[in-house]
Short mmCIF file of C-alpha atoms in Angstrom, two decimals:
data_model
loop_
_atom_site.label_atom_id
_atom_site.label_comp_id
_atom_site.label_asym_id
_atom_site.label_seq_id
_atom_site.Cartn_x
_atom_site.Cartn_y
_atom_site.Cartn_z
CA UNK A 218 175.53 -93.45 302.06
CA UNK A 219 172.93 -95.49 303.98
CA UNK A 220 172.79 -94.85 307.78
CA UNK A 221 171.75 -96.84 310.81
CA UNK A 222 169.29 -94.42 312.44
CA UNK A 223 167.40 -94.52 315.74
CA UNK A 224 164.28 -92.27 316.06
CA UNK A 225 162.88 -91.93 319.58
CA UNK A 226 159.21 -91.16 319.54
CA UNK A 227 156.33 -92.38 317.34
CA UNK A 228 153.93 -89.43 317.58
CA UNK A 229 153.56 -87.12 314.56
CA UNK A 230 157.22 -86.19 314.23
CA UNK A 231 158.92 -89.58 314.38
CA UNK A 232 156.95 -91.26 311.58
CA UNK A 233 157.07 -88.08 309.50
CA UNK A 234 160.83 -87.94 309.63
CA UNK A 235 161.12 -91.72 309.01
CA UNK A 236 158.91 -91.34 305.90
CA UNK A 237 161.10 -88.55 304.55
CA UNK A 238 164.31 -90.41 305.38
CA UNK A 239 163.22 -93.51 303.57
CA UNK A 240 162.05 -91.47 300.50
CA UNK A 241 165.50 -89.86 300.31
CA UNK A 242 167.37 -93.24 300.56
CA UNK A 243 165.44 -96.54 300.80
CA UNK A 244 168.70 -98.26 301.93
CA UNK A 245 168.67 -96.49 305.38
CA UNK A 246 168.30 -98.81 308.40
CA UNK A 247 165.69 -97.10 310.62
CA UNK A 248 164.43 -98.10 314.10
CA UNK A 249 161.63 -96.16 315.75
CA UNK A 250 161.16 -96.47 319.58
CA UNK A 251 157.92 -95.70 321.30
CA UNK A 252 157.41 -96.13 325.06
CA UNK A 253 153.70 -96.89 324.65
CA UNK A 254 152.57 -100.44 323.73
CA UNK A 255 151.57 -99.31 320.24
CA UNK A 256 150.85 -96.40 317.95
CA UNK A 257 148.57 -94.06 319.93
CA UNK A 258 145.35 -93.53 318.04
CA UNK A 259 143.86 -91.17 320.67
CA UNK A 260 144.42 -87.47 321.05
CA UNK A 261 142.39 -84.41 320.25
CA UNK A 262 142.27 -82.02 317.27
CA UNK A 263 145.41 -80.59 315.65
CA UNK A 264 145.85 -78.76 312.36
CA UNK A 265 148.11 -78.17 309.34
CA UNK A 266 149.19 -74.60 308.60
CA UNK A 267 151.79 -72.67 306.60
CA UNK A 268 154.84 -74.84 305.66
CA UNK A 269 153.08 -78.05 306.79
CA UNK A 270 150.57 -77.97 303.93
CA UNK A 271 153.03 -77.99 301.00
CA UNK A 272 155.21 -80.58 302.76
CA UNK A 273 152.32 -82.95 303.06
CA UNK A 274 151.51 -82.28 299.42
CA UNK A 275 155.14 -83.07 298.45
CA UNK A 276 154.87 -86.37 300.35
CA UNK A 277 151.69 -87.19 298.48
CA UNK A 278 149.80 -87.38 301.73
CA UNK A 279 147.72 -84.18 301.77
CA UNK A 280 144.75 -85.72 299.94
CA UNK A 281 144.88 -88.77 302.22
CA UNK A 282 144.99 -86.57 305.34
CA UNK A 283 142.25 -84.34 303.88
CA UNK A 284 139.87 -87.31 303.74
CA UNK A 285 140.23 -87.72 307.44
CA UNK A 286 139.87 -84.05 308.33
CA UNK A 287 137.35 -82.81 310.82
CA UNK A 288 134.62 -80.76 309.18
CA UNK A 289 134.57 -77.70 311.44
CA UNK A 290 133.15 -74.54 310.01
CA UNK A 291 134.58 -71.91 312.29
CA UNK A 292 134.64 -70.77 315.92
CA UNK A 293 132.32 -68.55 317.98
CA UNK A 294 132.96 -66.60 321.13
CA UNK A 295 130.09 -67.05 323.56
CA UNK A 296 129.04 -65.80 327.02
CA UNK A 297 127.70 -67.68 330.06
CA UNK A 298 124.25 -68.06 328.40
CA UNK A 299 125.78 -69.47 325.21
CA UNK A 300 125.04 -66.33 323.22
CA UNK A 301 127.50 -65.65 320.29
CA UNK A 302 129.35 -62.40 320.46
CA UNK A 303 131.67 -63.12 317.49
CA UNK A 304 132.13 -65.83 314.85
CA UNK A 305 134.99 -66.52 312.45
CA UNK A 306 134.69 -68.91 309.55
CA UNK A 307 137.13 -71.04 307.58
CA UNK A 308 139.21 -70.16 304.52
CA UNK A 309 138.50 -73.11 302.17
CA UNK A 310 140.08 -71.55 299.08
CA UNK A 311 143.38 -73.55 299.40
CA UNK A 312 145.20 -70.20 299.31
CA UNK A 313 146.01 -67.33 301.68
CA UNK A 314 145.71 -67.24 305.47
CA UNK A 315 144.06 -69.90 307.62
CA UNK A 316 141.65 -68.55 310.23
CA UNK A 317 141.27 -69.66 313.91
CA UNK A 318 139.97 -72.92 312.34
CA UNK A 319 142.31 -74.26 309.75
CA UNK A 320 141.12 -75.76 306.49
CA UNK A 321 143.09 -78.84 307.54
CA UNK A 322 141.77 -79.77 310.96
CA UNK A 323 142.50 -83.40 311.85
CA UNK A 324 142.42 -85.65 314.88
CA UNK A 325 145.89 -86.28 316.14
CA UNK A 326 145.50 -90.10 316.00
CA UNK A 327 144.36 -89.86 312.28
CA UNK A 328 147.43 -87.82 311.32
CA UNK A 329 149.71 -90.15 313.25
CA UNK A 330 148.17 -93.19 311.42
CA UNK A 331 148.57 -91.51 307.98
CA UNK A 332 152.24 -90.82 308.64
CA UNK A 333 152.87 -94.27 310.31
CA UNK A 334 151.40 -96.08 307.34
CA UNK A 335 153.47 -93.89 304.93
CA UNK A 336 156.65 -94.74 306.85
CA UNK A 337 156.05 -98.47 306.32
CA UNK A 338 155.83 -98.27 302.60
CA UNK A 339 158.97 -99.15 300.69
CA UNK A 340 159.72 -96.27 298.31
CA UNK A 341 161.07 -98.67 295.72
CA UNK A 342 158.46 -101.41 295.69
CA UNK A 343 155.43 -99.71 297.22
CA UNK A 344 155.04 -102.74 299.56
CA UNK A 345 154.25 -101.96 303.18
CA UNK A 346 155.91 -103.69 306.07
CA UNK A 347 158.75 -103.74 308.46
CA UNK A 348 162.39 -104.86 307.77
CA UNK A 349 163.05 -108.51 308.12
CA UNK A 350 165.73 -108.02 310.71
CA UNK A 351 167.71 -105.32 312.49
CA UNK A 352 170.50 -105.41 309.96
CA UNK A 353 168.29 -105.04 306.87
CA UNK A 354 167.40 -101.78 305.11
CA UNK A 355 163.97 -100.45 305.88
CA UNK A 356 162.10 -99.62 309.10
CA UNK A 357 161.02 -101.30 312.24
CA UNK A 358 159.08 -100.10 315.26
CA UNK A 359 159.84 -101.18 318.81
CA UNK A 360 157.08 -100.44 321.26
CA UNK A 361 157.21 -100.35 325.12
CA UNK A 362 160.82 -99.36 324.72
CA UNK A 363 162.83 -96.20 325.48
CA UNK A 364 166.40 -95.12 325.98
CA UNK A 365 168.04 -94.98 329.41
CA UNK A 366 171.50 -93.87 328.46
CA UNK A 367 173.38 -92.35 325.43
CA UNK A 368 177.16 -92.29 324.95
CA UNK A 369 178.83 -91.23 321.75
CA UNK A 370 182.17 -90.74 319.96
CA UNK A 371 183.03 -89.37 316.62
CA UNK A 372 181.81 -92.42 314.76
CA UNK A 373 178.56 -93.31 316.45
CA UNK A 374 176.17 -93.37 319.41
CA UNK A 375 175.72 -96.25 321.83
CA UNK A 376 172.16 -96.37 323.17
CA UNK A 377 171.16 -98.40 326.17
CA UNK A 378 167.48 -99.35 326.08
CA UNK A 379 164.93 -100.07 328.78
CA UNK A 380 165.10 -103.76 327.91
CA UNK A 381 168.73 -103.76 328.99
CA UNK A 382 170.27 -104.07 325.53
CA UNK A 383 172.83 -101.63 324.10
CA UNK A 384 172.94 -100.84 320.32
CA UNK A 385 175.14 -98.60 318.18
CA UNK A 386 173.77 -96.15 315.64
CA UNK A 387 175.12 -93.57 313.13
CA UNK A 388 172.55 -91.10 314.11
CA UNK A 389 169.96 -90.67 316.97
CA UNK A 390 166.92 -88.47 316.67
CA UNK A 391 164.92 -87.36 319.74
CA UNK A 392 161.28 -86.78 318.63
CA UNK A 393 159.87 -87.47 322.06
CA UNK A 394 157.92 -84.30 322.95
CA UNK A 395 158.20 -81.21 325.09
CA UNK A 396 159.51 -83.20 328.17
CA UNK A 397 161.98 -85.06 325.90
CA UNK A 398 164.05 -87.76 327.63
CA UNK A 399 166.53 -87.51 324.86
CA UNK A 400 167.09 -83.76 325.47
CA UNK A 401 167.70 -84.52 329.14
CA UNK A 402 170.13 -87.35 328.27
CA UNK A 403 172.31 -85.31 326.00
CA UNK A 404 172.27 -81.91 327.86
CA UNK A 405 171.80 -83.21 331.43
CA UNK A 406 168.59 -83.53 333.44
CA UNK A 407 168.59 -80.00 334.95
CA UNK A 408 169.61 -78.24 331.75
CA UNK A 409 167.17 -80.28 329.60
CA UNK A 410 164.24 -79.43 331.85
CA UNK A 411 165.23 -75.71 332.00
CA UNK A 412 164.96 -75.42 328.26
CA UNK A 413 161.11 -75.72 328.75
CA UNK A 414 159.82 -72.21 329.41
CA UNK A 415 156.39 -72.28 330.99
CA UNK A 416 153.67 -69.84 330.05
CA UNK A 417 152.00 -70.50 333.43
CA UNK A 418 148.98 -71.82 331.55
CA UNK A 419 147.74 -75.35 332.40
CA UNK A 420 145.45 -77.16 329.99
CA UNK A 421 143.24 -80.20 330.28
CA UNK A 422 141.69 -82.00 327.32
CA UNK A 423 138.99 -84.75 327.23
CA UNK A 424 135.77 -85.63 325.43
CA UNK A 425 132.13 -85.71 326.53
CA UNK A 426 129.05 -87.29 324.84
CA UNK A 427 127.79 -85.07 322.03
CA UNK A 428 124.42 -83.36 322.42
CA UNK A 429 122.04 -82.06 319.72
CA UNK A 430 123.12 -78.45 320.10
CA UNK A 431 126.76 -79.32 319.51
CA UNK A 432 127.18 -78.20 315.92
CA UNK A 433 130.14 -77.89 313.57
CA UNK A 434 131.11 -74.44 315.03
CA UNK A 435 133.73 -74.51 317.78
CA UNK A 436 133.09 -72.34 320.82
CA UNK A 437 135.25 -70.33 323.18
CA UNK A 438 134.04 -69.10 326.57
CA UNK A 439 136.03 -66.60 328.66
CA UNK A 440 135.23 -67.58 332.23
CA UNK A 441 137.31 -64.81 333.91
CA UNK A 442 139.65 -65.45 336.73
CA UNK A 443 142.36 -66.49 334.29
CA UNK A 444 140.27 -69.25 332.82
CA UNK A 445 138.91 -70.31 329.42
CA UNK A 446 136.82 -73.14 328.03
CA UNK A 447 136.74 -74.26 324.37
CA UNK A 448 134.63 -77.01 322.78
CA UNK A 449 134.87 -78.61 319.31
CA UNK A 450 132.54 -81.17 317.81
CA UNK A 451 132.83 -80.87 314.01
CA UNK A 452 131.40 -84.01 312.47
CA UNK A 453 132.59 -86.33 315.26
CA UNK A 454 130.38 -88.43 317.59
CA UNK A 455 131.90 -86.75 320.73
CA UNK A 456 132.54 -83.21 321.80
CA UNK A 457 136.09 -82.21 322.72
CA UNK A 458 136.50 -80.05 325.85
CA UNK A 459 139.59 -77.84 326.42
CA UNK A 460 140.18 -76.21 329.73
CA UNK A 461 142.92 -73.51 329.97
CA UNK A 462 143.85 -71.86 333.30
CA UNK A 463 146.54 -69.26 333.86
CA UNK A 464 147.93 -69.43 337.35
CA UNK A 465 151.18 -69.11 339.30
CA UNK A 466 149.99 -71.78 341.68
CA UNK A 467 152.80 -74.30 342.53
CA UNK A 468 150.06 -76.77 343.61
CA UNK A 469 148.58 -76.75 340.08
CA UNK A 470 151.94 -77.01 338.44
CA UNK A 471 152.91 -79.97 340.65
CA UNK A 472 149.56 -81.73 340.08
CA UNK A 473 149.70 -81.28 336.18
CA UNK A 474 153.34 -82.30 335.76
CA UNK A 475 153.85 -84.90 338.41
CA UNK A 476 150.65 -86.34 339.94
CA UNK A 477 148.12 -89.02 338.95
CA UNK A 478 145.15 -88.30 336.70
CA UNK A 479 142.60 -88.35 339.46
CA UNK A 480 144.50 -85.63 341.33
CA UNK A 481 144.76 -83.54 338.09
CA UNK A 482 140.98 -83.91 337.60
CA UNK A 483 140.33 -82.67 341.18
CA UNK A 484 142.63 -79.68 340.66
CA UNK A 485 140.76 -78.64 337.45
CA UNK A 486 137.40 -79.20 339.03
CA UNK A 487 138.37 -76.88 341.84
CA UNK A 488 139.76 -74.26 339.46
CA UNK A 489 136.53 -74.19 337.46
CA UNK A 490 134.10 -74.08 340.31
CA UNK A 491 131.29 -71.74 339.42
CA UNK A 492 132.51 -71.31 335.74
CA UNK A 493 129.06 -70.97 334.31
CA UNK A 494 127.93 -71.80 330.75
CA UNK A 495 127.87 -75.58 330.43
CA UNK A 496 130.27 -76.26 333.30
CA UNK A 497 127.97 -78.69 335.05
CA UNK A 498 127.92 -80.85 331.92
CA UNK A 499 131.62 -80.54 331.55
CA UNK A 500 132.24 -81.36 335.23
CA UNK A 501 130.30 -84.57 334.89
CA UNK A 502 132.28 -85.43 331.81
CA UNK A 503 135.53 -84.55 333.53
CA UNK A 504 134.73 -87.00 336.35
CA UNK A 505 133.70 -89.85 333.98
CA UNK A 506 136.28 -89.27 331.23
CA UNK A 507 138.73 -92.07 330.28
CA UNK A 508 140.74 -89.95 327.83
CA UNK A 509 141.60 -87.05 330.16
CA UNK A 510 145.03 -85.53 329.60
CA UNK A 511 146.62 -82.46 331.22
CA UNK A 512 149.89 -80.66 330.68
CA UNK A 513 151.74 -77.36 331.08
CA UNK A 514 151.77 -74.96 328.11
CA UNK A 515 155.08 -73.56 327.26
CA UNK A 516 157.87 -73.40 324.69
CA UNK A 517 161.18 -75.21 324.36
CA UNK A 518 163.96 -72.67 323.96
CA UNK A 519 167.14 -74.61 323.19
CA UNK A 520 170.28 -72.67 322.22
CA UNK A 521 171.30 -75.74 320.15
CA UNK A 522 169.24 -78.77 319.06
CA UNK A 523 172.20 -80.91 318.12
CA UNK A 524 174.93 -82.53 320.16
CA UNK A 525 177.44 -84.65 318.30
CA UNK A 526 175.45 -87.33 316.39
CA UNK A 527 172.23 -86.73 318.30
CA UNK A 528 169.56 -84.24 317.09
CA UNK A 529 166.30 -83.08 318.57
CA UNK A 530 163.20 -82.71 316.38
CA UNK A 531 159.65 -81.40 316.83
CA UNK A 532 158.43 -80.45 320.27
CA UNK A 533 161.65 -81.92 321.82
CA UNK A 534 163.63 -79.30 319.90
CA UNK A 535 161.30 -76.36 319.56
CA UNK A 536 157.89 -76.74 321.12
CA UNK A 537 155.92 -73.69 319.98
CA UNK A 538 152.99 -74.45 322.38
CA UNK A 539 149.37 -75.18 321.39
CA UNK A 540 148.45 -71.44 321.64
CA UNK A 541 150.47 -70.79 318.42
CA UNK A 542 148.70 -73.51 316.38
CA UNK A 543 152.12 -74.21 314.82
CA UNK A 544 153.30 -77.40 316.62
CA UNK A 545 152.48 -79.92 313.94
CA UNK A 546 153.79 -77.66 311.16
CA UNK A 547 157.12 -77.04 312.97
CA UNK A 548 157.52 -80.83 313.38
CA UNK A 549 157.01 -81.24 309.62
CA UNK A 550 159.38 -78.44 308.55
CA UNK A 551 162.03 -79.68 310.99
CA UNK A 552 161.73 -83.21 309.56
CA UNK A 553 161.99 -81.84 306.03
CA UNK A 554 165.11 -79.78 306.73
CA UNK A 555 166.86 -82.60 308.62
CA UNK A 556 166.10 -85.18 305.95
CA UNK A 557 167.26 -82.65 303.27
CA UNK A 558 170.58 -81.87 305.01
CA UNK A 559 171.31 -85.57 305.50
CA UNK A 560 170.73 -86.25 301.84
CA UNK A 561 172.76 -83.24 300.81
CA UNK A 562 175.81 -84.13 302.92
CA UNK A 563 175.77 -87.81 301.93
CA UNK A 564 176.75 -89.63 305.10
CA UNK A 565 178.61 -86.74 306.76
CA UNK A 566 176.37 -86.79 309.79
CA UNK A 567 178.10 -84.06 311.88
CA UNK A 568 178.10 -81.55 309.00
CA UNK A 569 174.51 -82.36 308.08
CA UNK A 570 173.42 -81.90 311.72
CA UNK A 571 175.21 -78.54 311.95
CA UNK A 572 173.43 -77.38 308.81
CA UNK A 573 170.13 -78.58 310.24
CA UNK A 574 170.62 -76.70 313.50
CA UNK A 575 171.39 -73.50 311.60
CA UNK A 576 168.82 -73.74 308.71
CA UNK A 577 165.77 -74.77 310.76
CA UNK A 578 166.28 -71.89 313.19
CA UNK A 579 164.32 -69.22 311.18
CA UNK A 580 161.30 -71.50 311.07
CA UNK A 581 161.47 -72.14 314.82
CA UNK A 582 161.88 -68.42 315.62
CA UNK A 583 158.84 -67.44 313.48
CA UNK A 584 156.63 -70.19 314.80
CA UNK A 585 157.44 -69.42 318.46
CA UNK A 586 156.51 -65.72 318.20
CA UNK A 587 153.35 -65.25 320.23
CA UNK A 588 150.63 -62.98 318.95
CA UNK A 589 150.26 -59.79 321.02
CA UNK A 590 148.31 -60.63 324.20
CA UNK A 591 148.60 -64.37 324.05
CA UNK A 592 148.02 -66.29 326.27
CA UNK A 593 146.34 -63.52 328.30
CA UNK A 594 143.66 -63.00 325.62
CA UNK A 595 142.34 -66.51 326.24
CA UNK A 596 142.74 -66.47 330.00
CA UNK A 597 141.52 -63.07 331.07
CA UNK A 598 141.30 -62.22 334.80
CA UNK A 599 138.65 -59.54 335.21
CA UNK A 600 135.03 -59.34 334.17
CA UNK A 601 135.89 -55.90 332.65
CA UNK A 602 138.68 -57.52 330.55
CA UNK A 603 136.17 -60.23 329.37
CA UNK A 604 133.74 -57.54 328.35
CA UNK A 605 136.31 -55.67 326.40
CA UNK A 606 137.75 -58.64 324.49
CA UNK A 607 134.23 -59.75 323.52
CA UNK A 608 133.52 -56.26 322.27
CA UNK A 609 136.82 -56.23 320.29
CA UNK A 610 136.24 -59.60 318.72
CA UNK A 611 132.62 -58.70 317.96
CA UNK A 612 133.93 -55.71 316.00
CA UNK A 613 136.49 -57.84 314.14
CA UNK A 614 133.76 -60.34 313.30
CA UNK A 615 131.18 -57.71 312.22
CA UNK A 616 133.55 -55.96 309.68
CA UNK A 617 135.31 -59.29 308.77
CA UNK A 618 138.74 -58.22 310.01
CA UNK A 619 139.83 -61.80 310.79
CA UNK A 620 142.05 -61.83 307.62
CA UNK A 621 143.96 -58.85 308.81
CA UNK A 622 144.14 -60.22 312.30
CA UNK A 623 145.74 -63.42 311.00
CA UNK A 624 148.13 -61.58 308.77
CA UNK A 625 150.17 -60.91 311.93
CA UNK A 626 150.37 -64.46 313.01
CA UNK A 627 153.79 -66.23 312.72
CA UNK A 628 152.87 -68.55 309.86
CA UNK A 629 152.77 -65.49 307.50
CA UNK A 630 155.72 -63.53 308.92
CA UNK A 631 159.10 -63.24 307.28
CA UNK A 632 158.04 -64.54 303.88
CA UNK A 633 159.95 -67.82 304.56
CA UNK A 634 159.35 -70.67 302.06
CA UNK A 635 160.18 -74.28 302.44
CA UNK A 636 163.78 -74.95 301.34
CA UNK A 637 164.42 -77.07 298.25
CA UNK A 638 166.40 -80.37 298.58
CA UNK A 639 166.53 -81.99 295.13
CA UNK A 640 168.79 -84.65 296.69
CA UNK A 641 165.74 -86.11 298.55
CA UNK A 642 163.71 -86.76 295.36
CA UNK A 643 160.62 -85.27 297.14
#
């Protein structure tokens, strides 16, 4: 039975779910809201791991995404003089564990574009485009628009939008990130925010002009004092800089979560004073950057990700945090399970959502398990601790123990396979 569906958020998760929903039934009427003026083509490097890889293959999008992948050949741990203490490569065999660097590294904007374009393609005709009107089957995107209120009964959800209009839907999906407005609307402002559990690590991301010594090996530098710096260049014209600081400072939390970009830049500049390595270069880039972004690292721990006819998806439901490397993959497996349950239960939205809530939980639980020592291992306090972790990683690198190291990561735990939903025809 075709449904009238509202998806809130057009990052990775929203277009991914829209694509799967259209593949399962081209007669669905789908609207995707995005608060930004258009599809955001910016963003730094993300990756596909575990369940995300076969799902992209099932969608026929893995080869398309692979052509846009960043060619990064591993990661090195360096000291303040840039000397390598350990180096880990990439598993390019298409089988087994991914390393620190995935075989499928891709810029966020490129993956969003792949999924967005896929969502526009009519599964029956192969023609791309949006639906002719709001009552026609197909998909349409509404930019610079967001929900301000949700009310629901047994038969549908009334959504008031930022443009003042109110529309009714059979199903509403919140795919709007770790600070999800949808989550706060359905569970209440205070409760929705409390579901985000901070790791007390604050990260900043931006790019700087590439220099000749920036090769295709990513680098990680333990600064000490609860700080770390990573760089990634791959085959791209700019170098990405990642700053990660672990602190209980309320000033830092307030700046990162509530204050303007210039204030955030000043806070990170102060935090990294005297950091060493290439900090003077990165400080200059920080001051001049136009793509700076900062956020709190944490995980969304929601007892339930469904309320009535509203469901949460991706980071809104189960943010695993960037330190797990599983965020994109969890968005894809969540979309897969939700589309599958909706197809299986043929228009019975409440039953489908209950099944989604229950059946996606094992994937969420596995993805959110932090490796022993994370995030401390990236944000070490003492110089003695930095010395020890470099020594340990150097040992792992020397005897090629990275495969064993990654065997304990969440993507390989539990032996969980992607579920089969023949009803979706995917």
